[in-house]
Coordinates of C-alpha atoms (C1' of nucleotides) in Angstrom, one line a residue:
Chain A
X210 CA 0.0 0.0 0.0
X211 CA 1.4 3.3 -1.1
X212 CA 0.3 6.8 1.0
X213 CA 0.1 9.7 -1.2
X214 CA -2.1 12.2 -3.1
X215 CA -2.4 9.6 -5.3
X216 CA -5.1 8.0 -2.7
X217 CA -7.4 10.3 -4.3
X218 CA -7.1 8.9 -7.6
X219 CA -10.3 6.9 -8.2
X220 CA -9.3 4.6 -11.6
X221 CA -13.1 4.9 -12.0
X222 CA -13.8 8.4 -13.1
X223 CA -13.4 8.8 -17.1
X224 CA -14.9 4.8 -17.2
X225 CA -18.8 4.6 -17.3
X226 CA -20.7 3.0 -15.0
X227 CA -21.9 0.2 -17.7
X228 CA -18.3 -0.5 -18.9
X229 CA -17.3 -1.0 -15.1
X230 CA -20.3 -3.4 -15.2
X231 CA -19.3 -5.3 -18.4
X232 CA -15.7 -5.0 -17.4
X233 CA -16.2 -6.4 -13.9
X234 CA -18.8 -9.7 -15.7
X235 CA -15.8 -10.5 -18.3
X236 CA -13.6 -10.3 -15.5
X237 CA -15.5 -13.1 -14.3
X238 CA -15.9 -15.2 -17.5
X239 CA -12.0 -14.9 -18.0
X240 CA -11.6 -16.1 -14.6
X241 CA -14.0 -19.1 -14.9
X242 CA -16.0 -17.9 -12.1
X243 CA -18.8 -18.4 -14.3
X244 CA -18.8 -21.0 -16.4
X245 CA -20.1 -21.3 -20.4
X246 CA -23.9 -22.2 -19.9
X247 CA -24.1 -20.2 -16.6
X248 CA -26.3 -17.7 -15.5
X249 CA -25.4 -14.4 -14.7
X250 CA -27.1 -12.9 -11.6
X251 CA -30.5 -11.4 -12.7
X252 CA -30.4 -7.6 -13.9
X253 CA -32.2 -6.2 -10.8
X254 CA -29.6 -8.0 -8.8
X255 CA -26.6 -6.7 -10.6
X256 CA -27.9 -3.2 -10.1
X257 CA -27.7 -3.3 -6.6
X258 CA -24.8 -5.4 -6.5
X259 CA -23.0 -2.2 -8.4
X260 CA -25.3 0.2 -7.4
X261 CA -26.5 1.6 -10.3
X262 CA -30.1 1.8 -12.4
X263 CA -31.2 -1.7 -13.9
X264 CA -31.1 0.4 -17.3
X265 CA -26.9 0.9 -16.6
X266 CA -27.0 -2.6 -16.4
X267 CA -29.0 -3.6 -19.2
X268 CA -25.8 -1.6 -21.3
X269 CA -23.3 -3.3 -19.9
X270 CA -25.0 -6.5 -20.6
X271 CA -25.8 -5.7 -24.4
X272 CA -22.2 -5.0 -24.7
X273 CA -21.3 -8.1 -23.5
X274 CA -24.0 -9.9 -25.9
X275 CA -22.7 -7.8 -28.9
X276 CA -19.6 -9.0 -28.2
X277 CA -20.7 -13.1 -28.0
X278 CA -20.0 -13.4 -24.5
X279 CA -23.4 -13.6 -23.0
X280 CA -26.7 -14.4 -24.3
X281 CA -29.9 -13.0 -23.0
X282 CA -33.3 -15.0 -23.3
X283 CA -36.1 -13.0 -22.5
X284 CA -38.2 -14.2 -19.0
X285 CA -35.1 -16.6 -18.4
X286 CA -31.8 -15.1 -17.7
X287 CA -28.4 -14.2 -19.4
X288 CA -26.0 -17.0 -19.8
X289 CA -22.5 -17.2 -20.5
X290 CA -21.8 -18.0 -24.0
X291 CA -19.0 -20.9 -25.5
X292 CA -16.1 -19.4 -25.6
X293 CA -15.2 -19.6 -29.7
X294 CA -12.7 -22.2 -30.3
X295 CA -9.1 -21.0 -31.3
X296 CA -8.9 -22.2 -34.6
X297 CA -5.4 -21.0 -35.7
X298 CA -4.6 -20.3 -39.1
X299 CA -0.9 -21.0 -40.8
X300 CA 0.9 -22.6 -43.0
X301 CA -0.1 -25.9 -41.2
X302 CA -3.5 -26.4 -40.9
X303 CA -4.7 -29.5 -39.9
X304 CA -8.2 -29.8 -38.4
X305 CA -7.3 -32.7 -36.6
X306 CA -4.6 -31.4 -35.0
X307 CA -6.3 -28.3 -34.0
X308 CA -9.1 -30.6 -32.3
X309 CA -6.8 -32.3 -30.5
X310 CA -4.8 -29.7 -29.3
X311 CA -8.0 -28.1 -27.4
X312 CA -9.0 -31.7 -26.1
X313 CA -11.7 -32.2 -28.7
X314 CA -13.2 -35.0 -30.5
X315 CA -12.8 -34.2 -34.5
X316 CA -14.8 -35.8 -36.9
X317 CA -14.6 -34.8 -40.4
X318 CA -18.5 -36.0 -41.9
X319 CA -18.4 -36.4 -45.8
X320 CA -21.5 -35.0 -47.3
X321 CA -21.6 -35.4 -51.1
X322 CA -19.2 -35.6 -54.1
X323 CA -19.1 -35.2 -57.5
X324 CA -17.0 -34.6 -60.4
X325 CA -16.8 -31.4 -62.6
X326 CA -15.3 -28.8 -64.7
X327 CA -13.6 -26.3 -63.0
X328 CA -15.0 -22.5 -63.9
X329 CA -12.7 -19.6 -63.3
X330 CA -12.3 -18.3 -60.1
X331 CA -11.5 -22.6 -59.1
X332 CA -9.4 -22.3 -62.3
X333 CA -7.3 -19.6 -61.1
X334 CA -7.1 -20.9 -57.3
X335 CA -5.7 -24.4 -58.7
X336 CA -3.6 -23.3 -61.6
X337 CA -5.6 -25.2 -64.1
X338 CA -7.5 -24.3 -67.0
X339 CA -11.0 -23.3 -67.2
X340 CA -12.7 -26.2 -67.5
X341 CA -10.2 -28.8 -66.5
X342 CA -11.5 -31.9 -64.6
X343 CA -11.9 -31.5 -60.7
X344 CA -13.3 -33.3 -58.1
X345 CA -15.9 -31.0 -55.7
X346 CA -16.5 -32.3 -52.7
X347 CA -18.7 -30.9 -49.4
X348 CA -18.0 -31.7 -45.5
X349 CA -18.7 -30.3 -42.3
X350 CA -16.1 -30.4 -39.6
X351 CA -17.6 -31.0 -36.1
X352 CA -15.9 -30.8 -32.7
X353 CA -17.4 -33.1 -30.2
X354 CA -20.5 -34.0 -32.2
X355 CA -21.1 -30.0 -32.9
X356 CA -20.8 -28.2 -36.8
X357 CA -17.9 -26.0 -36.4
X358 CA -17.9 -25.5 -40.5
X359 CA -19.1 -26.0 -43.5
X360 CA -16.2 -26.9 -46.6
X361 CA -16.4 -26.8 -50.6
X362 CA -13.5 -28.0 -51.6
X363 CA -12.4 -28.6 -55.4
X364 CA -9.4 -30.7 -56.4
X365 CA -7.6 -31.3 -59.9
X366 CA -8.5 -34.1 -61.4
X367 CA -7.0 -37.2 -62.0
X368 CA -4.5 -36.9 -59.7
X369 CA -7.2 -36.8 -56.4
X370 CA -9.5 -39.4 -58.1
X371 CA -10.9 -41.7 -55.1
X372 CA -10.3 -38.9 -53.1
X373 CA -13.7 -38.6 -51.9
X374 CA -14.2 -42.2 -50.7
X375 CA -10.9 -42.0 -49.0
X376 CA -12.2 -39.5 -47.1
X377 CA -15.5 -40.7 -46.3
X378 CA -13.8 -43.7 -44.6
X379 CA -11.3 -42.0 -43.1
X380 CA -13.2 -38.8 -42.1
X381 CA -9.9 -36.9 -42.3
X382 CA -8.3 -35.4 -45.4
X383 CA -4.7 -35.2 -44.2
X384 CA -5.1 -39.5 -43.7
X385 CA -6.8 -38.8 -47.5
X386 CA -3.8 -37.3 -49.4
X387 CA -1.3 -39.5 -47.8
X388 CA -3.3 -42.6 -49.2
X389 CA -2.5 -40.9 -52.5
X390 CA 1.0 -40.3 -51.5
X391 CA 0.7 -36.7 -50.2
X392 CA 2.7 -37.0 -46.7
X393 CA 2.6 -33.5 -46.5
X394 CA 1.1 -30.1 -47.8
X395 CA 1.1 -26.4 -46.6
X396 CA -1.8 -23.2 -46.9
X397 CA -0.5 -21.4 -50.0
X398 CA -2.9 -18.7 -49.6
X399 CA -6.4 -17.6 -47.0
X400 CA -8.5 -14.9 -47.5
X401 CA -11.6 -14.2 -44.9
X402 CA -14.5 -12.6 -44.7
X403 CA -17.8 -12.8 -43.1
X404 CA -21.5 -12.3 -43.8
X405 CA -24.6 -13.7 -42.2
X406 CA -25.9 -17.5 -42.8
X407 CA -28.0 -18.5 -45.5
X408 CA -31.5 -20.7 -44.6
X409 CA -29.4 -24.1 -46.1
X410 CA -26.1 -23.2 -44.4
X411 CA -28.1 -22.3 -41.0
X412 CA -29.7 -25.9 -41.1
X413 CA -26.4 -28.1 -42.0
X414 CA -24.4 -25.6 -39.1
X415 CA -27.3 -25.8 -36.4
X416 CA -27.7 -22.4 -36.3
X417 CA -30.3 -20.0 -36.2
X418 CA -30.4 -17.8 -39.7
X419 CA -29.0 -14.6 -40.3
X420 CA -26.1 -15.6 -37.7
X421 CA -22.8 -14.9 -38.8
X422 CA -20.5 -16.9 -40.6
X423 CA -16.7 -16.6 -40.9
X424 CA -15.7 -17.1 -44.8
X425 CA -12.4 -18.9 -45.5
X426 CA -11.3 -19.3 -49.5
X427 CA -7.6 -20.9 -48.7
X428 CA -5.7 -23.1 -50.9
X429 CA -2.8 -25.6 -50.6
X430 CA -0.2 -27.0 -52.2
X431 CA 1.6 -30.3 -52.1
X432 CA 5.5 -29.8 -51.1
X433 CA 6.6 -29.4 -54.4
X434 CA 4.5 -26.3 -54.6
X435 CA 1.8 -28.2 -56.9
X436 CA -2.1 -26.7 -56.3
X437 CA -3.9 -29.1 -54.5
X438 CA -7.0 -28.0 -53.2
X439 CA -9.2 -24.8 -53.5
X440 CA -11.3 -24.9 -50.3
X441 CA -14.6 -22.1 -49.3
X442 CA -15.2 -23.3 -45.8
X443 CA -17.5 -21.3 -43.5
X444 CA -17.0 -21.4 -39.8
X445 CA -19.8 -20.3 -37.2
X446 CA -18.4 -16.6 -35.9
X447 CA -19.7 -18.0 -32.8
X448 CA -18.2 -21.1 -31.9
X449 CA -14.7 -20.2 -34.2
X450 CA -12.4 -17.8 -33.8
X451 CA -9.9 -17.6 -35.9
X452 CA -6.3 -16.9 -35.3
X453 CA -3.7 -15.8 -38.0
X454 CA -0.4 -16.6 -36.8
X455 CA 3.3 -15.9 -38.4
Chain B
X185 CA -4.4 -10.8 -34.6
X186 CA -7.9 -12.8 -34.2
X187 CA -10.4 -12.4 -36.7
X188 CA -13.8 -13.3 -35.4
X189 CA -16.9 -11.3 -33.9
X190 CA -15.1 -9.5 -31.5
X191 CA -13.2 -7.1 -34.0
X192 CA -16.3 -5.3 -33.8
X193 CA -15.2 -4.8 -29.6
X194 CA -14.1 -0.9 -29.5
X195 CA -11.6 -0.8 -26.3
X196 CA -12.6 2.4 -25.7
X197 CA -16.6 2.5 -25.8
X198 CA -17.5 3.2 -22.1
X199 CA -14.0 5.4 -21.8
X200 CA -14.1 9.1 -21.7
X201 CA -12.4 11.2 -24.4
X202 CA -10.7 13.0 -21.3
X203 CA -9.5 10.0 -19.6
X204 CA -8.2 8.8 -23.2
X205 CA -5.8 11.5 -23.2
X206 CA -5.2 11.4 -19.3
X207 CA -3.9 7.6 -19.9
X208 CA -1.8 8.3 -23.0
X209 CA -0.1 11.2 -21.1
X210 CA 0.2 8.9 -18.4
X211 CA 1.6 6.0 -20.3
X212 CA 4.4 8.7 -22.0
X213 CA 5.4 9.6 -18.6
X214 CA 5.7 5.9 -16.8
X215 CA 8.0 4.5 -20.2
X216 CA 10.1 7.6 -20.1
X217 CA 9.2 9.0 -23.4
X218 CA 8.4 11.8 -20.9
X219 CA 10.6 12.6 -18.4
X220 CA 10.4 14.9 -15.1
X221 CA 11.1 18.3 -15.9
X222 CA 9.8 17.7 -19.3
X223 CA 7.2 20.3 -21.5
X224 CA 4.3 18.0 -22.7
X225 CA 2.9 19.4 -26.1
X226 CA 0.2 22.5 -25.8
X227 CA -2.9 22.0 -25.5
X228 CA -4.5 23.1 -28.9
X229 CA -1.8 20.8 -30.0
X230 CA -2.7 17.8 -28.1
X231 CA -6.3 18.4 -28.8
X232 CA -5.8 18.1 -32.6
X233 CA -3.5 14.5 -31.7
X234 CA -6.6 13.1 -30.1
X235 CA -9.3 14.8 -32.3
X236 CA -11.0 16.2 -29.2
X237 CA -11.8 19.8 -28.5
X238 CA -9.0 21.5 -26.5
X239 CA -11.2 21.5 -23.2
X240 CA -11.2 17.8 -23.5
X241 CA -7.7 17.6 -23.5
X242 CA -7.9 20.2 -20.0
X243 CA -9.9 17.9 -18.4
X244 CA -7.5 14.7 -19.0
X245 CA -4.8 17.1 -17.9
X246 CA -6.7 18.2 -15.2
X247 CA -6.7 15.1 -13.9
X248 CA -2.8 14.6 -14.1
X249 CA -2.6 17.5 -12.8
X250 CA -4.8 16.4 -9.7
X251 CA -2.2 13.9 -8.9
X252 CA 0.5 15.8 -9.4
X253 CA 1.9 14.1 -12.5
X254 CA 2.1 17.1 -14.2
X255 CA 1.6 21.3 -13.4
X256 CA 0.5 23.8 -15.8
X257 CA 2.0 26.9 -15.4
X258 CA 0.2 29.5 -17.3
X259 CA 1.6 31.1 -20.2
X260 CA 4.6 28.9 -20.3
X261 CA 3.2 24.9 -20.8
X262 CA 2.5 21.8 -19.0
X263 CA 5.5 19.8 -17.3
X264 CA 6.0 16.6 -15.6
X265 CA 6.4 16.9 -12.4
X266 CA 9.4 14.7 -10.6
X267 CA 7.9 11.4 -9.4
X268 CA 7.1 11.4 -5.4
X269 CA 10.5 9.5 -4.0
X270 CA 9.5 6.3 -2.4
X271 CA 9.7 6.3 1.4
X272 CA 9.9 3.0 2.7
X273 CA 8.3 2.5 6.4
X274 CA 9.2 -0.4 8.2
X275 CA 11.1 -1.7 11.4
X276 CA 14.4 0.0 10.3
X277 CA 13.6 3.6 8.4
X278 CA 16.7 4.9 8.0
X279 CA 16.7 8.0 5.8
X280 CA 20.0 8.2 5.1
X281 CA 20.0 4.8 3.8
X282 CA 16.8 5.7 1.8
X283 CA 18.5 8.3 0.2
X284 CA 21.7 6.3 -1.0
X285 CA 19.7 3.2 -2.4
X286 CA 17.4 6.3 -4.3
X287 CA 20.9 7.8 -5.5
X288 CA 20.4 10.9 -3.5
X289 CA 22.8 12.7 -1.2
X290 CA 21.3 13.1 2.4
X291 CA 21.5 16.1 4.5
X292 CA 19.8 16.1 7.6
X293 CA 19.9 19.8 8.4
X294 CA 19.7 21.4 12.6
X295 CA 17.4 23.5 12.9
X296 CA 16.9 23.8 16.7
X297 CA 17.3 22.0 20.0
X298 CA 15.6 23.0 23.5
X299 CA 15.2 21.1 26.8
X300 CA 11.9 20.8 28.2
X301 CA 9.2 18.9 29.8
X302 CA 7.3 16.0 28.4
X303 CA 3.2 16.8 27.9
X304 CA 0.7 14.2 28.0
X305 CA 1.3 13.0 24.5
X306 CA 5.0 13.2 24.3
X307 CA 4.9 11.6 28.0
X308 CA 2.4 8.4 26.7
X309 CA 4.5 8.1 23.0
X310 CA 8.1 8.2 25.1
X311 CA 6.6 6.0 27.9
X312 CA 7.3 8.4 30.6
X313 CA 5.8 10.6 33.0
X314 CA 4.0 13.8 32.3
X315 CA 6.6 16.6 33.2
X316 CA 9.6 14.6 32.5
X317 CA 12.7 16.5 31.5
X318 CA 13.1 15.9 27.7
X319 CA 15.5 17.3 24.6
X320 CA 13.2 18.8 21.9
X321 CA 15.0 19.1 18.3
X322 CA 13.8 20.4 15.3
X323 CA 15.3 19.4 11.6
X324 CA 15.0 19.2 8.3
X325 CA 16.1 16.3 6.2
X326 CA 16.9 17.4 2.3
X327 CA 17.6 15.0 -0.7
X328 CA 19.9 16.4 -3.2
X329 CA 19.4 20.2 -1.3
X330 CA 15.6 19.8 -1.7
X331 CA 13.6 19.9 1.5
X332 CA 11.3 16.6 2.2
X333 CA 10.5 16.9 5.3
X334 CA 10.5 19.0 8.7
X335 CA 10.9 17.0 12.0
X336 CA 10.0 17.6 15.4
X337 CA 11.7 14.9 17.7
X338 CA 11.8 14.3 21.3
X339 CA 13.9 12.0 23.3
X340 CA 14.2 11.5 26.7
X341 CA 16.6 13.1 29.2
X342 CA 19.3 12.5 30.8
X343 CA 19.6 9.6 28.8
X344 CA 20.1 11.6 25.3
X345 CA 21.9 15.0 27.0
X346 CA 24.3 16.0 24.2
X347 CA 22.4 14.6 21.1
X348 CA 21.5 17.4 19.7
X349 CA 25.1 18.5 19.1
X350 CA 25.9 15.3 17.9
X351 CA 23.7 15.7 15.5
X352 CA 24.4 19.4 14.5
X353 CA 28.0 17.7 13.9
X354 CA 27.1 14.4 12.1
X355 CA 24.4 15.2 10.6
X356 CA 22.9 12.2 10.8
X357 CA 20.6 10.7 13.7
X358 CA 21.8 7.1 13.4
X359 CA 25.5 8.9 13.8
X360 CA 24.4 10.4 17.1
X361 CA 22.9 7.5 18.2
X362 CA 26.2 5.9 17.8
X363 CA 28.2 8.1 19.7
X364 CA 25.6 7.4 22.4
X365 CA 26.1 3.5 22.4
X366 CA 22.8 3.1 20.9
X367 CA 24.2 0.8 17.7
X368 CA 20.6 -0.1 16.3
X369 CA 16.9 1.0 16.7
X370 CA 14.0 0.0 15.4
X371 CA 10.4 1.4 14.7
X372 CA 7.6 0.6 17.7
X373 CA 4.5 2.2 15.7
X374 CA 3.8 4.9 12.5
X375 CA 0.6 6.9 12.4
X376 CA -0.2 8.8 9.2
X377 CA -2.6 11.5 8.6
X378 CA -2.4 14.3 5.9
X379 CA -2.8 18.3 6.0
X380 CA -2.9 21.4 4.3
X381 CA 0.9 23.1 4.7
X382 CA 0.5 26.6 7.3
X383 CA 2.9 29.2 6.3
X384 CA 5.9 28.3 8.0
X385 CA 5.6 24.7 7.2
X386 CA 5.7 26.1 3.6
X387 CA 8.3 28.7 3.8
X388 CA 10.8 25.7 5.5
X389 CA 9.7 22.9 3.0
X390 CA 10.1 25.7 0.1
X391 CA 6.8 25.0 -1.3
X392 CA 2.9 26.9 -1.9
X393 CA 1.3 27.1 1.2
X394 CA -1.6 25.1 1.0
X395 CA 0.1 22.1 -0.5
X396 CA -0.3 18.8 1.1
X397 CA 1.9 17.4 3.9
X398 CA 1.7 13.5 5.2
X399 CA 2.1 14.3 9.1
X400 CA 3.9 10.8 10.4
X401 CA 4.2 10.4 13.9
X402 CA 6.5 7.5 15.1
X403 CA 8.0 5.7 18.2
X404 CA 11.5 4.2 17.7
X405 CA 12.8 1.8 20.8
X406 CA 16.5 0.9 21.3
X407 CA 17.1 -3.0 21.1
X408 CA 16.0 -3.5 24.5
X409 CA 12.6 -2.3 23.8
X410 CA 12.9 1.3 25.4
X411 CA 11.2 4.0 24.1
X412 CA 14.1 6.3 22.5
X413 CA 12.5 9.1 20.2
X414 CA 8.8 10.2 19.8
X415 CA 8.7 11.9 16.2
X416 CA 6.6 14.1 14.1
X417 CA 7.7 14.5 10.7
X418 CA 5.8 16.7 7.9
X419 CA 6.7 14.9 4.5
X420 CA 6.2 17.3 1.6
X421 CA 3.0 14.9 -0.1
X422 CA 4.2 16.1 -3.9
X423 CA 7.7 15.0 -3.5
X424 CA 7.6 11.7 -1.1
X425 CA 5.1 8.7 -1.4
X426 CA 5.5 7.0 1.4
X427 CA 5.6 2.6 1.0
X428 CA 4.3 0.7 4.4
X429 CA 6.1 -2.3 4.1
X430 CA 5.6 -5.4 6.0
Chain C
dC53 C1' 7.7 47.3 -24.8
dC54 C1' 5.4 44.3 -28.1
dA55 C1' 4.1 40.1 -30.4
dT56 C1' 3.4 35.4 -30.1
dG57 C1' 2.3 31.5 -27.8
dT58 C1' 0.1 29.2 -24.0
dT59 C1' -2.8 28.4 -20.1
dG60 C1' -7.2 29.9 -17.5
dT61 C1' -12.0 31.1 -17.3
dC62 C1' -16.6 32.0 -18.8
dT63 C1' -20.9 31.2 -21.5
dA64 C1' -23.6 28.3 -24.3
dT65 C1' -25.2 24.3 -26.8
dT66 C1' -25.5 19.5 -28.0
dA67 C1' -24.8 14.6 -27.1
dA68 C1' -24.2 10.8 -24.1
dA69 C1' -24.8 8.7 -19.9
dC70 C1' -27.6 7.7 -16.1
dT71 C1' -31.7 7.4 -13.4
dA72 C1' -36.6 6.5 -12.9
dG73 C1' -41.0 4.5 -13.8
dA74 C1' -44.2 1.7 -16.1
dC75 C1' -45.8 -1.9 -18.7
dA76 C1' -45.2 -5.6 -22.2
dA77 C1' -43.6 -10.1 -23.2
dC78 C1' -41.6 -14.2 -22.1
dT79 C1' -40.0 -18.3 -19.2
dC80 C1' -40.6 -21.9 -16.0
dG81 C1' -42.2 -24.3 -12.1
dA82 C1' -46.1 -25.6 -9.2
Chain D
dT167 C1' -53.4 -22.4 -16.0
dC168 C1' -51.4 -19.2 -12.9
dG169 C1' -48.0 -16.6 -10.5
dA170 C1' -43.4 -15.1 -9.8
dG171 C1' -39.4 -13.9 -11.9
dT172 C1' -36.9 -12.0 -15.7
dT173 C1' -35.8 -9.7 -19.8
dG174 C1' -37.5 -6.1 -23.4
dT175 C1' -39.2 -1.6 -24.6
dC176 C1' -40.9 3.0 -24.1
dT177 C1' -41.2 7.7 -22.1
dA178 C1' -39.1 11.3 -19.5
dG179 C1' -36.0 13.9 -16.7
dT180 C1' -31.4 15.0 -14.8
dT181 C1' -26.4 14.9 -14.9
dT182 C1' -22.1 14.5 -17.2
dA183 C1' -19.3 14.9 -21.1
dA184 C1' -17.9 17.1 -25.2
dT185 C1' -17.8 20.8 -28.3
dA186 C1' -17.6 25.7 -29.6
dG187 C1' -16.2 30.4 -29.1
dA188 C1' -14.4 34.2 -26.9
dC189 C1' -11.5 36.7 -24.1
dA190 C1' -8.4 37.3 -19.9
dA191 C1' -4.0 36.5 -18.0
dC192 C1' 0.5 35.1 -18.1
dA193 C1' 5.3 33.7 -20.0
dT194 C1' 8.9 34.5 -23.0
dG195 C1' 11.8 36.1 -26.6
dG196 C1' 13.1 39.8 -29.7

DNA sequence: CCATGTTGTCTATTAAACTAGACAACTCGA
DNA sequence: TCGAGTTGTCTAGTTTAATAGACAACATGG
């Protein structure tokens, strides 16, 4: 404990009273005071708990809810939201690997396959010709039994032919290519953006419509620098977050 | 960098424009970029930085200025102020030894010396009878020639006849104590309040009456446990910042 | 002394924050 | 179904923050 003028500092003043609130209710989520699927104290309570209007608390909240970390159901109570899964984005990215590192169970579910010509934005992204054969193929990734993402992913054809059924046994692309004799491969390229969920895309994710999803186009190549894969995936915003690393 | 929901989170949404500016000037001065003695920029200058109005960027350095980080002098510019020298209180407060670990040279300067008679206080704090012969002394301990503090002392008589000179010669209590077989000491209790300077106070300590002193009374005991000085010392409050350790 | 730059103070207006109250709408357990 | 609890929304008033402008008062260098 220091004695000085600086007693009278108060690290308050300049900080409204409903960022104090949201502040001191992260605080609490980042400590794992409360948990994801628990309840924060009711809005009345809160107020007195910080002494302040139920209003002061209500922006505090919504700040919190803008920001993913709460949700509020009307007549039932705000509850701490997952936290988004740290999905990190590099030169490696394995799905698998990411599940295991945060201790979850990955399953990669084939949905359907099929066999066209590549038009010219997938022309471009596998440096083939417009037209060329390719294999398109769609998955979801879930993380203990929950849709993390949604993937379209083209690949030249006839090198990745059987591809697809390798994959539907094996549930994991990475076991895929090294069946075809890809040991290893690396992201060439990612770009993101993000835009709400379509009525299809909400159903296959589990989601409600209109939520946001996190747009990936990425594509890798095989170790001798050869395209392999052109890949749209789209993540849920709210159970992904996505981190870029160097 | 993450990329997910939460770039939409505005770190300062709930945060005063004021207290924006008030942290930034705050942050220059704690790295060094601004250093006591220092001319922060002018205000209208500041106020373009930030994009605020120029009263905005008063009110963040009103607040410095509150805590005596900084002081405005009109006409001229804004300065930092020296940092408050930390004044550790403990068992053995020692301020020549405070000074050398801060790098200053120590001067503890006679003022005056009388013999007298203990009142009630000074009687209870030295553990004595009311009326009991004691030496009063009066000094001034500077750091670098710059007053910190004005101390009234009393110590008990016969035992301490002759201190006072010793002092006037040395310099340096802990010297005198010496001299008087008294090899170590030790604190027995610190009580700390805070004033407004009088005009004396002020002209001694060099500073504005009205500025703040901490007013620290103390009890030292020799080794044995016997009462040896009953102190009141008047810290200047912009210049020390006194550190209870345990 | 004068000019320029800088802080200090006053008035006024607008926007944001905060408080208050009331009622609607919903949830959930008995 | 009903009642209690909880969130959601609306209206309204007060306080604080921010902006704007103007001028006073002071410091400093030429």
């Amino acid at each position: 404990m220091s004695t000085s003028e600086s007693l009278a500092f108060d690290p308050n003043r300049g900080v409204a009273a409903w960022r104090r609130v949201a502040d001191a209710i992260e605080a609490d989520i980042s400590s794992g005071r409360l948990l994801p699927g628990d309840r924060v104290a009711p809005e009345q309570q809160l107020a007195e708990r910080f002494g302040v209007n139920r209003h002061t608390v209500r922006r505090g909240l919504s700040a919190l809810a803008e920001r993913g970390l709460v949700r509020a159901t009307q007549g039932s109570g705000t509850f701490v939201e997952a936290r988004p899964l740290a999905y990190p984005i590099g030169l490696k990215t394995r799905f698998s690997e990411i599940m295991a590192k945060a201790g979850k169970e990955a399953r990669g579910e084939f949905v359907s396959a099929e066999h066209g010509t590549a038009d010219a934005v997938i022309a471009a992204a596998l440096g083939v010709t417009s037209g060329a054969p390719v294999l398109e193929m769609h998955t979801i990734n879930r993380a203990d039994g929950v849709a993390l993402s949604l993937a379209r992913s083209f690949f030249p054809l006839p090198r990745f032919l059987g591809l697809d059924q390798m994959f539907a046994t094996k549930g994991s692309l990475t076991k895929a290519y090294k069946k075809l004799g890809i040991d290893d491969y690396k992201r060439l390229s990612t770009r993101i953006t993000a835009r709400p969920a379509d009525a299809g895309e909400a159903q296959s994710l589990d989601i409600p419509p209109g939520r946001t999803l996190l747009v990936v186009n990425s594509i890798n190549v095989d170790m001798a620098g050869e395209r392999i894969q052109a890949t749209q995936s789209r993540f849920v915003a709210d159970r992904v977050e996505l981190v870029v690393e160097r």
